[in-house]
Amino acid sequence: MSIEQPGLFGLSETKKLESPEEGREEQSLAYIPFIPGVKPQEAYLELNSLSQLEQRAKSCRQCRLREGCRQVVFGEGNSDARLMLVGEGPGMDEDLQGRPFVGKAGQLLDKILQAAELPRQEVYIGNVVKCRPPGNRLPHPDEVRVCRNYLEAQIRIIKPRILVCLGSLATKAIIDPQVSITMTRGKWFNRQGISIMAVFHPAALLRNPSYKRPTWEDFKQIRDKYYR
Ligand code: URA
Ligand code: URA
């Protein structure tokens, strides 16, 4: 498996364009999306702050999820974060509070971050989909396809050094749709200068305590890279 992609993160390359009528050079933007499958023209390149992007997401009606949830949970944290963590989508508590990872899984994530000496206020925490799927079902592929464009823009604006995929859905959405979380977790990937690691989802740890030990090993690696 190779997830290496050539080129710069994000912006731009100056190209000489043939412009016979005026004979001048033009700038062309050659944006290479970070998330596989995202189209540059759908990646909100015109929006350059998290608050602009959040406003756009809050009025989004591109999929059915918004009809069934209370509010859009955009994500939160340090807009300059060196570490960004990405989960699946809001659950009931997140939908009520408008913040990511505040329910049971979020409380476990807080404990893990604390144990790994990664202050929650220093990092950025988001999700692949921003609206709660009804009954906490998995987001459908078409929902992921439209909502990952916001995630792409969040990654472009924050430019984290380290990106952690929490659970299977984020791993498939960000690393590779073909990979399994059990085969992938704990390994570093590098794409466009960002180090990426998949770990088990905190909710999976609550269901399956045998995931706790390997997850702690993974977070020690994340801590070591964060402080290197
Ligand atoms: N699970 C997730 O994947 N994301 C949240 O924000 C909360 C629970
Ligand atoms: N299944 C998931 O969806 N996530 C995990 O972290 C583990 C199993």
Coordinates of C-alpha atoms and ligand atoms in Angstrom, one line a residue:
M1 CA 0.0 0.0 0.0
S2 CA 1.3 3.4 -0.8
I3 CA -0.3 6.6 0.3
E4 CA 2.5 8.8 -0.8
Q5 CA 1.4 11.6 -2.9
P6 CA 3.8 13.9 -4.7
G7 CA 3.8 17.6 -4.4
L8 CA 3.3 20.4 -1.9
F9 CA 0.7 20.5 0.8
G10 CA -2.0 22.6 -0.5
L11 CA -1.2 25.6 -2.5
S12 CA 0.2 26.6 -5.3
E13 CA 2.6 26.3 -8.1
T14 CA 3.3 29.1 -10.6
K15 CA 2.8 28.1 -14.1
K16 CA 3.4 30.0 -17.3
L17 CA 0.2 29.9 -19.2
E18 CA 0.0 30.6 -22.8
S19 CA -2.1 33.7 -23.1
P20 CA -1.6 34.8 -26.7
E21 CA -3.9 37.8 -26.5
E22 CA -2.1 39.6 -23.7
G23 CA 1.1 37.6 -23.6
R24 CA 1.3 37.6 -19.8
E25 CA 1.9 35.1 -17.1
E26 CA -0.9 33.9 -14.9
Q27 CA -1.0 32.1 -11.6
S28 CA -2.7 28.8 -11.6
L29 CA -3.7 27.0 -8.4
A30 CA -2.7 23.4 -8.4
Y31 CA -4.3 22.1 -5.2
I32 CA -3.6 18.5 -4.3
P33 CA -6.3 17.3 -1.8
F34 CA -5.1 15.5 1.3
I35 CA -8.0 13.1 1.5
P36 CA -8.2 10.6 -1.3
G37 CA -11.1 11.2 -3.6
V38 CA -11.8 14.9 -2.7
K39 CA -12.1 17.1 -5.7
P40 CA -10.2 20.4 -5.5
Q41 CA -13.2 22.3 -6.8
E42 CA -15.3 21.0 -3.9
A43 CA -12.7 21.5 -1.1
Y44 CA -13.8 25.1 0.0
L45 CA -10.5 26.6 -1.2
E46 CA -12.1 30.0 -1.1
L47 CA -12.6 29.7 2.7
N48 CA -9.4 30.4 4.7
S49 CA -10.5 30.4 8.3
L50 CA -12.1 27.8 10.5
S51 CA -14.9 30.3 11.4
Q52 CA -15.8 30.9 7.8
L53 CA -15.8 27.2 7.2
E54 CA -17.9 26.6 10.3
Q55 CA -20.5 29.1 9.1
R56 CA -20.7 27.3 5.8
A57 CA -21.0 23.9 7.5
K58 CA -23.8 25.2 9.7
S59 CA -25.9 26.1 6.7
C60 CA -25.1 22.9 4.8
R61 CA -28.0 20.8 3.4
Q62 CA -25.9 18.6 1.1
C63 CA -27.0 15.4 2.7
R64 CA -30.0 14.0 4.7
L65 CA -28.2 14.0 8.1
R66 CA -29.0 17.7 8.9
E67 CA -32.7 17.0 8.9
G68 CA -32.4 14.4 11.6
C69 CA -30.0 16.1 14.0
R70 CA -30.3 19.1 16.4
Q71 CA -27.1 20.9 15.3
V72 CA -23.9 20.8 13.3
V73 CA -20.9 19.7 15.4
F74 CA -18.1 21.3 13.4
G75 CA -15.1 20.4 15.6
E76 CA -13.2 22.4 18.2
G77 CA -9.7 23.2 19.5
N78 CA -6.5 25.0 18.6
S79 CA -6.6 26.3 15.0
D80 CA -2.8 26.0 15.0
A81 CA -2.8 22.5 16.5
R82 CA 0.2 20.3 15.8
L83 CA -2.1 17.3 16.5
M84 CA -5.5 16.8 15.0
L85 CA -7.8 13.9 16.0
V86 CA -10.7 12.8 13.7
G87 CA -13.6 10.6 14.8
E88 CA -16.6 9.3 13.0
G89 CA -19.5 11.6 13.7
P90 CA -21.4 13.2 16.6
G91 CA -23.4 11.0 19.0
M92 CA -26.4 12.0 21.1
D93 CA -24.3 14.0 23.7
E94 CA -22.4 15.8 21.0
D95 CA -25.6 16.6 19.1
L96 CA -27.0 18.1 22.3
Q97 CA -24.0 20.1 23.2
G98 CA -22.6 21.0 19.8
R99 CA -19.2 19.8 20.7
P100 CA -17.2 16.7 19.6
F101 CA -16.3 13.9 21.9
V102 CA -18.2 15.0 25.1
G103 CA -20.1 11.7 25.8
K104 CA -18.8 8.4 27.2
A105 CA -16.3 7.9 24.4
G106 CA -15.2 11.5 24.7
Q107 CA -14.6 11.1 28.4
L108 CA -12.4 8.1 27.7
L109 CA -10.6 10.1 25.0
D110 CA -10.0 12.9 27.6
K111 CA -8.4 10.3 29.9
I112 CA -6.2 8.9 27.2
L113 CA -5.1 12.4 26.1
Q114 CA -4.3 13.3 29.7
A115 CA -2.4 10.1 30.3
A116 CA -0.4 10.8 27.1
E117 CA 0.3 14.4 28.3
L118 CA -1.5 15.8 25.3
P119 CA -3.6 18.7 26.6
R120 CA -7.1 18.7 24.9
Q121 CA -6.9 22.5 24.5
E122 CA -3.7 22.3 22.5
V123 CA -5.1 19.8 19.9
Y124 CA -7.9 20.0 17.4
I125 CA -10.7 17.4 17.5
G126 CA -13.1 16.8 14.7
N127 CA -15.2 14.2 12.9
V128 CA -15.6 12.9 9.4
V129 CA -19.3 13.8 9.4
K130 CA -20.5 16.9 11.3
C131 CA -24.2 15.9 11.8
R132 CA -25.4 13.0 14.0
P133 CA -26.5 10.0 12.0
P134 CA -30.0 8.8 13.3
G135 CA -29.7 6.2 16.0
N136 CA -25.9 6.5 15.8
R137 CA -25.8 4.4 12.6
L138 CA -22.6 4.5 10.5
P139 CA -22.6 7.4 8.1
H140 CA -23.5 6.3 4.6
P141 CA -20.9 6.6 1.8
D142 CA -22.7 9.5 0.1
E143 CA -22.8 11.4 3.5
V144 CA -19.0 10.8 3.9
R145 CA -18.4 11.9 0.4
V146 CA -19.9 15.4 0.8
C147 CA -18.9 16.0 4.4
R148 CA -15.2 15.0 4.0
N149 CA -14.8 18.2 1.9
Y150 CA -15.2 20.1 5.2
L151 CA -12.7 17.9 6.8
E152 CA -10.3 18.4 3.9
A153 CA -10.6 22.2 4.4
Q154 CA -10.1 21.8 8.2
I155 CA -6.8 19.9 7.6
R156 CA -5.7 22.5 5.0
I157 CA -6.3 25.4 7.4
I158 CA -4.9 23.8 10.6
K159 CA -2.0 22.0 8.9
P160 CA -1.3 19.6 11.8
R161 CA 2.0 17.8 11.9
I162 CA 0.2 14.7 13.3
L163 CA -3.2 13.4 12.3
V164 CA -4.8 10.6 14.3
C165 CA -7.7 8.6 12.9
L166 CA -10.0 7.4 15.6
G167 CA -11.6 4.2 14.5
S168 CA -12.5 2.4 11.3
L169 CA -14.5 5.1 9.5
A170 CA -12.0 7.8 9.9
T171 CA -9.2 5.4 8.9
K172 CA -11.0 4.4 5.7
A173 CA -12.0 8.0 4.9
I174 CA -8.5 9.4 5.5
I175 CA -5.9 6.6 4.9
D176 CA -7.5 4.2 2.5
P177 CA -11.0 2.8 2.0
Q178 CA -9.5 -0.7 1.6
V179 CA -7.6 -1.0 4.9
S180 CA -8.9 -2.5 8.2
I181 CA -8.3 -0.7 11.5
T182 CA -6.8 -3.9 13.1
M183 CA -4.2 -4.2 10.4
T184 CA -3.5 -0.5 10.2
R185 CA -3.5 0.9 13.7
G186 CA -0.2 1.8 15.4
K187 CA 1.6 2.4 12.1
W188 CA 2.9 5.7 10.9
F189 CA 2.1 6.9 7.4
N190 CA 3.3 10.1 5.9
R191 CA 1.4 12.1 3.3
Q192 CA 2.2 15.6 2.3
G193 CA 4.5 16.0 5.3
I194 CA 1.8 15.0 7.8
S195 CA 2.3 11.9 10.0
I196 CA -0.8 9.9 10.2
M197 CA -1.8 7.1 12.6
A198 CA -4.9 5.1 13.0
V199 CA -6.0 4.0 16.5
F200 CA -9.0 2.1 17.8
H201 CA -12.0 4.3 18.5
P202 CA -12.5 5.1 22.2
A203 CA -16.1 3.7 21.9
A204 CA -14.5 0.4 20.7
L205 CA -12.3 0.4 23.9
L206 CA -15.5 0.7 26.0
R207 CA -16.9 -2.4 24.3
N208 CA -13.7 -4.3 24.1
P209 CA -11.2 -3.7 27.0
S210 CA -8.6 -5.8 25.3
Y211 CA -8.1 -2.8 22.9
K212 CA -6.9 -0.7 25.7
R213 CA -3.3 -2.0 25.9
P214 CA -2.5 -1.6 22.2
T215 CA -4.2 1.8 22.2
W216 CA -2.0 2.9 25.0
E217 CA 1.1 1.7 23.1
D218 CA -0.2 3.7 20.1
F219 CA -0.7 6.9 22.1
K220 CA 2.8 6.6 23.6
Q221 CA 4.1 6.7 20.0
I222 CA 1.9 9.7 19.3
R223 CA 3.1 11.5 22.5
D224 CA 6.8 10.8 21.5
K225 CA 6.3 12.2 18.1
Y226 CA 4.4 15.2 19.4
Y227 CA 7.2 16.1 21.8
R228 CA 10.1 15.2 19.5
Ligands
URA1 N1 -17.8 9.4 18.5 C1 -17.3 10.0 17.5 O1 -16.8 9.4 16.5 N2 -17.2 11.3 17.5 C2 -17.7 12.1 18.5 O2 -17.7 13.3 18.4 C3 -18.3 11.4 19.6 C4 -18.3 10.1 19.6
URA2 N1 -14.3 -1.2 14.9 C1 -14.4 0.1 14.7 O1 -15.2 0.6 14.0 N2 -13.5 0.9 15.3 C2 -12.5 0.4 16.1 O2 -11.7 1.1 16.6 C3 -12.4 -1.0 16.3 C4 -13.3 -1.8 15.6

